[in-house]
mmCIF file of C-alpha atoms in Angstrom:
data_model
loop_
_atom_site.group_PDB
_atom_site.id
_atom_site.type_symbol
_atom_site.label_atom_id
_atom_site.label_comp_id
_atom_site.label_asym_id
_atom_site.label_seq_id
_atom_site.Cartn_x
_atom_site.Cartn_y
_atom_site.Cartn_z
ATOM 1 C CA GLU A 27 -21.199 -21.227 -15.190
ATOM 2 C CA ARG A 28 -20.026 -24.414 -16.986
ATOM 3 C CA GLN A 29 -16.953 -24.840 -14.739
ATOM 4 C CA LEU A 30 -19.249 -24.564 -11.698
ATOM 5 C CA THR A 31 -20.788 -27.983 -12.517
ATOM 6 C CA ALA A 32 -17.267 -29.670 -12.090
ATOM 7 C CA LEU A 33 -17.009 -28.503 -8.358
ATOM 8 C CA PRO A 34 -18.217 -30.691 -5.534
ATOM 9 C CA ASP A 35 -19.429 -27.367 -3.781
ATOM 10 C CA THR A 36 -20.267 -24.287 -5.685
ATOM 11 C CA ARG A 37 -21.161 -21.942 -3.010
ATOM 12 C CA VAL A 38 -17.676 -20.180 -2.609
ATOM 13 C CA ALA A 39 -16.953 -20.153 -6.403
ATOM 14 C CA ARG A 40 -20.523 -18.678 -6.919
ATOM 15 C CA SER A 41 -20.276 -16.151 -4.131
ATOM 16 C CA ALA A 42 -17.049 -15.019 -5.816
ATOM 17 C CA MET A 43 -18.504 -14.676 -9.281
ATOM 18 C CA VAL A 44 -21.300 -12.431 -8.126
ATOM 19 C CA LYS A 45 -19.273 -10.327 -5.432
ATOM 20 C CA ALA A 46 -15.598 -10.321 -6.356
ATOM 21 C CA GLN A 47 -15.374 -9.388 -9.870
ATOM 22 C CA VAL A 48 -15.538 -6.154 -11.524
ATOM 23 C CA SER A 49 -16.284 -5.734 -15.118
ATOM 24 C CA VAL A 50 -15.597 -2.338 -16.819
ATOM 25 C CA VAL A 51 -15.793 -0.636 -20.022
ATOM 26 C CA ASP A 52 -12.139 0.619 -20.313
ATOM 27 C CA THR A 53 -8.872 0.220 -18.558
ATOM 28 C CA ASP A 54 -8.739 3.691 -17.183
ATOM 29 C CA SER A 55 -11.903 2.749 -15.114
ATOM 30 C CA ALA A 56 -10.352 -0.614 -14.203
ATOM 31 C CA VAL A 57 -7.395 1.203 -12.885
ATOM 32 C CA THR A 58 -9.456 3.740 -10.924
ATOM 33 C CA ILE A 59 -11.662 1.131 -9.425
ATOM 34 C CA ALA A 60 -8.770 -1.170 -8.575
ATOM 35 C CA ASN A 61 -6.849 1.611 -6.676
ATOM 36 C CA ARG A 62 -10.059 2.638 -5.021
ATOM 37 C CA ILE A 63 -11.075 -0.775 -3.635
ATOM 38 C CA ALA A 64 -7.464 -2.000 -2.854
ATOM 39 C CA PRO A 65 -8.124 -5.794 -3.450
ATOM 40 C CA GLU A 66 -6.381 -8.388 -1.844
ATOM 41 C CA HIS A 67 -5.729 -10.204 -5.125
ATOM 42 C CA LEU A 68 -5.917 -7.974 -8.395
ATOM 43 C CA GLU A 69 -5.771 -9.969 -11.736
ATOM 44 C CA LEU A 70 -5.222 -7.956 -14.941
ATOM 45 C CA GLN A 71 -6.332 -10.056 -17.750
ATOM 46 C CA ALA A 72 -6.062 -7.636 -20.512
ATOM 47 C CA ARG A 73 -4.075 -6.997 -23.847
ATOM 48 C CA ASN A 74 -2.307 -3.932 -22.227
ATOM 49 C CA ALA A 75 -1.926 -5.619 -18.703
ATOM 50 C CA GLU A 76 1.736 -4.168 -18.335
ATOM 51 C CA ALA A 77 0.676 -0.748 -18.943
ATOM 52 C CA MET A 78 -2.294 -1.063 -16.558
ATOM 53 C CA ALA A 79 -0.063 -2.543 -13.821
ATOM 54 C CA ALA A 80 2.321 0.390 -14.134
ATOM 55 C CA ARG A 81 -0.713 2.639 -12.956
ATOM 56 C CA CYS A 82 -2.088 0.256 -10.137
ATOM 57 C CA ARG A 83 -0.897 1.397 -6.733
ATOM 58 C CA ALA A 84 -3.287 -0.166 -4.216
ATOM 59 C CA TYR A 85 -3.509 -4.066 -4.117
ATOM 60 C CA GLY A 86 -2.016 -7.028 -1.970
ATOM 61 C CA SER A 87 -0.897 -9.037 -4.853
ATOM 62 C CA LEU A 88 -0.957 -8.324 -8.420
ATOM 63 C CA PHE A 89 -1.282 -10.974 -11.249
ATOM 64 C CA ILE A 90 -0.294 -9.553 -14.469
ATOM 65 C CA GLY A 91 -1.419 -11.276 -17.748
ATOM 66 C CA ALA A 92 -3.357 -14.473 -18.479
ATOM 67 C CA TRP A 93 -0.655 -16.950 -17.656
ATOM 68 C CA SER A 94 0.051 -15.074 -14.107
ATOM 69 C CA ALA A 95 -2.913 -16.910 -12.708
ATOM 70 C CA GLU A 96 -3.818 -16.254 -8.841
ATOM 71 C CA VAL A 97 -3.662 -20.039 -8.087
ATOM 72 C CA LEU A 98 0.070 -19.976 -8.937
ATOM 73 C CA GLY A 99 0.626 -16.937 -6.858
ATOM 74 C CA ASP A 100 -1.264 -18.599 -3.981
ATOM 75 C CA TYR A 101 0.655 -21.964 -4.029
ATOM 76 C CA CYS A 102 3.923 -22.145 -5.957
ATOM 77 C CA ALA A 103 5.100 -19.180 -7.981
ATOM 78 C CA GLY A 104 4.267 -16.100 -6.181
ATOM 79 C CA PRO A 105 6.171 -13.961 -3.643
ATOM 80 C CA ASN A 106 3.631 -14.420 -0.693
ATOM 81 C CA HIS A 107 0.292 -15.353 0.232
ATOM 82 C CA ILE A 108 -0.058 -13.489 3.423
ATOM 83 C CA LEU A 109 -1.890 -10.410 1.969
ATOM 84 C CA PRO A 110 -3.757 -7.435 3.125
ATOM 85 C CA THR A 111 -7.541 -7.598 3.147
ATOM 86 C CA GLY A 112 -10.555 -5.327 3.602
ATOM 87 C CA GLY A 113 -8.959 -2.528 1.567
ATOM 88 C CA ALA A 114 -5.630 -2.500 3.325
ATOM 89 C CA GLY A 115 -3.764 -2.794 0.163
ATOM 90 C CA ALA A 116 -4.161 0.794 -0.235
ATOM 91 C CA TYR A 117 -1.447 1.264 2.333
ATOM 92 C CA ARG A 118 0.508 -1.930 2.510
ATOM 93 C CA GLY A 119 1.585 -4.942 0.516
ATOM 94 C CA GLY A 120 1.927 -8.763 1.329
ATOM 95 C CA LEU A 121 4.138 -9.846 4.358
ATOM 96 C CA SER A 122 7.878 -9.452 3.412
ATOM 97 C CA VAL A 123 11.194 -9.721 4.991
ATOM 98 C CA MET A 124 10.632 -5.952 5.878
ATOM 99 C CA ASP A 125 8.105 -6.801 8.323
ATOM 100 C CA PHE A 126 10.801 -8.572 10.406
ATOM 101 C CA LEU A 127 13.246 -5.759 10.309
ATOM 102 C CA ALA A 128 13.552 -2.841 12.835
ATOM 103 C CA VAL A 129 13.841 0.556 11.049
ATOM 104 C CA ARG A 130 15.925 2.709 13.211
ATOM 105 C CA THR A 131 16.073 6.571 12.924
ATOM 106 C CA TRP A 132 18.539 9.075 14.138
ATOM 107 C CA LEU A 133 19.433 12.712 14.050
ATOM 108 C CA ARG A 134 22.786 14.385 14.252
ATOM 109 C CA LEU A 135 23.286 18.147 13.716
ATOM 110 C CA ASP A 136 26.029 20.477 14.364
ATOM 111 C CA GLU A 137 25.284 23.912 15.948
ATOM 112 C CA ARG A 138 25.153 25.686 12.532
ATOM 113 C CA GLN A 139 22.706 23.179 11.132
ATOM 114 C CA ALA A 140 20.535 23.157 14.225
ATOM 115 C CA ARG A 141 20.455 26.968 14.092
ATOM 116 C CA GLU A 142 19.313 27.123 10.667
ATOM 117 C CA VAL A 143 16.238 24.983 11.402
ATOM 118 C CA LEU A 144 15.392 25.992 15.052
ATOM 119 C CA PRO A 145 13.186 28.966 14.016
ATOM 120 C CA LEU A 146 11.047 26.705 11.826
ATOM 121 C CA ALA A 147 10.843 24.028 14.657
ATOM 122 C CA GLU A 148 9.643 26.687 17.109
ATOM 123 C CA ARG A 149 7.058 28.003 14.682
ATOM 124 C CA LEU A 150 5.654 24.563 13.740
ATOM 125 C CA ALA A 151 5.432 23.748 17.378
ATOM 126 C CA ARG A 152 3.510 26.828 18.312
ATOM 127 C CA VAL A 153 1.102 26.103 15.471
ATOM 128 C CA GLU A 154 0.503 22.690 16.760
ATOM 129 C CA GLY A 155 -0.072 23.929 20.309
ATOM 130 C CA LEU A 156 2.800 22.253 21.611
ATOM 131 C CA ASP A 157 4.328 25.127 23.863
ATOM 132 C CA ALA A 158 7.026 22.936 25.573
ATOM 133 C CA HIS A 159 8.514 21.992 22.272
ATOM 134 C CA ALA A 160 8.353 25.698 20.838
ATOM 135 C CA LYS A 161 10.220 26.757 24.274
ATOM 136 C CA ALA A 162 12.808 23.999 23.985
ATOM 137 C CA ALA A 163 13.549 25.245 20.467
ATOM 138 C CA GLY A 164 13.426 28.774 21.350
ATOM 139 C CA ARG A 165 15.932 28.374 24.307
ATOM 140 C CA ARG A 166 18.398 26.185 21.988
ATOM 141 C CA LEU A 167 18.101 29.220 19.434
ATOM 142 C CA ARG A 168 18.900 32.091 21.975
ATOM 143 C CA GLN A 169 21.589 30.056 24.045
ATOM 144 C CA ASP A 170 23.649 26.705 24.139
ATOM 145 C CA PRO A 171 21.735 23.851 24.772
#
């Protein structure tokens, strides 16, 4: 509250104080809540911040310890400030070089390897209701492609 008086406009800071912080009674609760809400910025200001950090799985950017302030990550010491919002930290992190790379997948099986997995492919395709896939697997299993 005291620090608010030094700001020219207190609206954003006051809103953040009310809406954007969570106080908990123990670190287990803190980690559980953090992983559930997947915040854009997650600051761990606790004696055991390192241990807590190891258990955190859903966040945009993680700030570990009293000296690792968000302001430093935002402006000069952090890896990135293009971060997932709205809980998207549950399934992705901040923008990285990986976002600009194309991941290519490929498959190469010889006849023995293919014949080993074709029965499974045929069954899975049938379970999924993909009859053409099931027939494609079955034909390969019973004859040459």
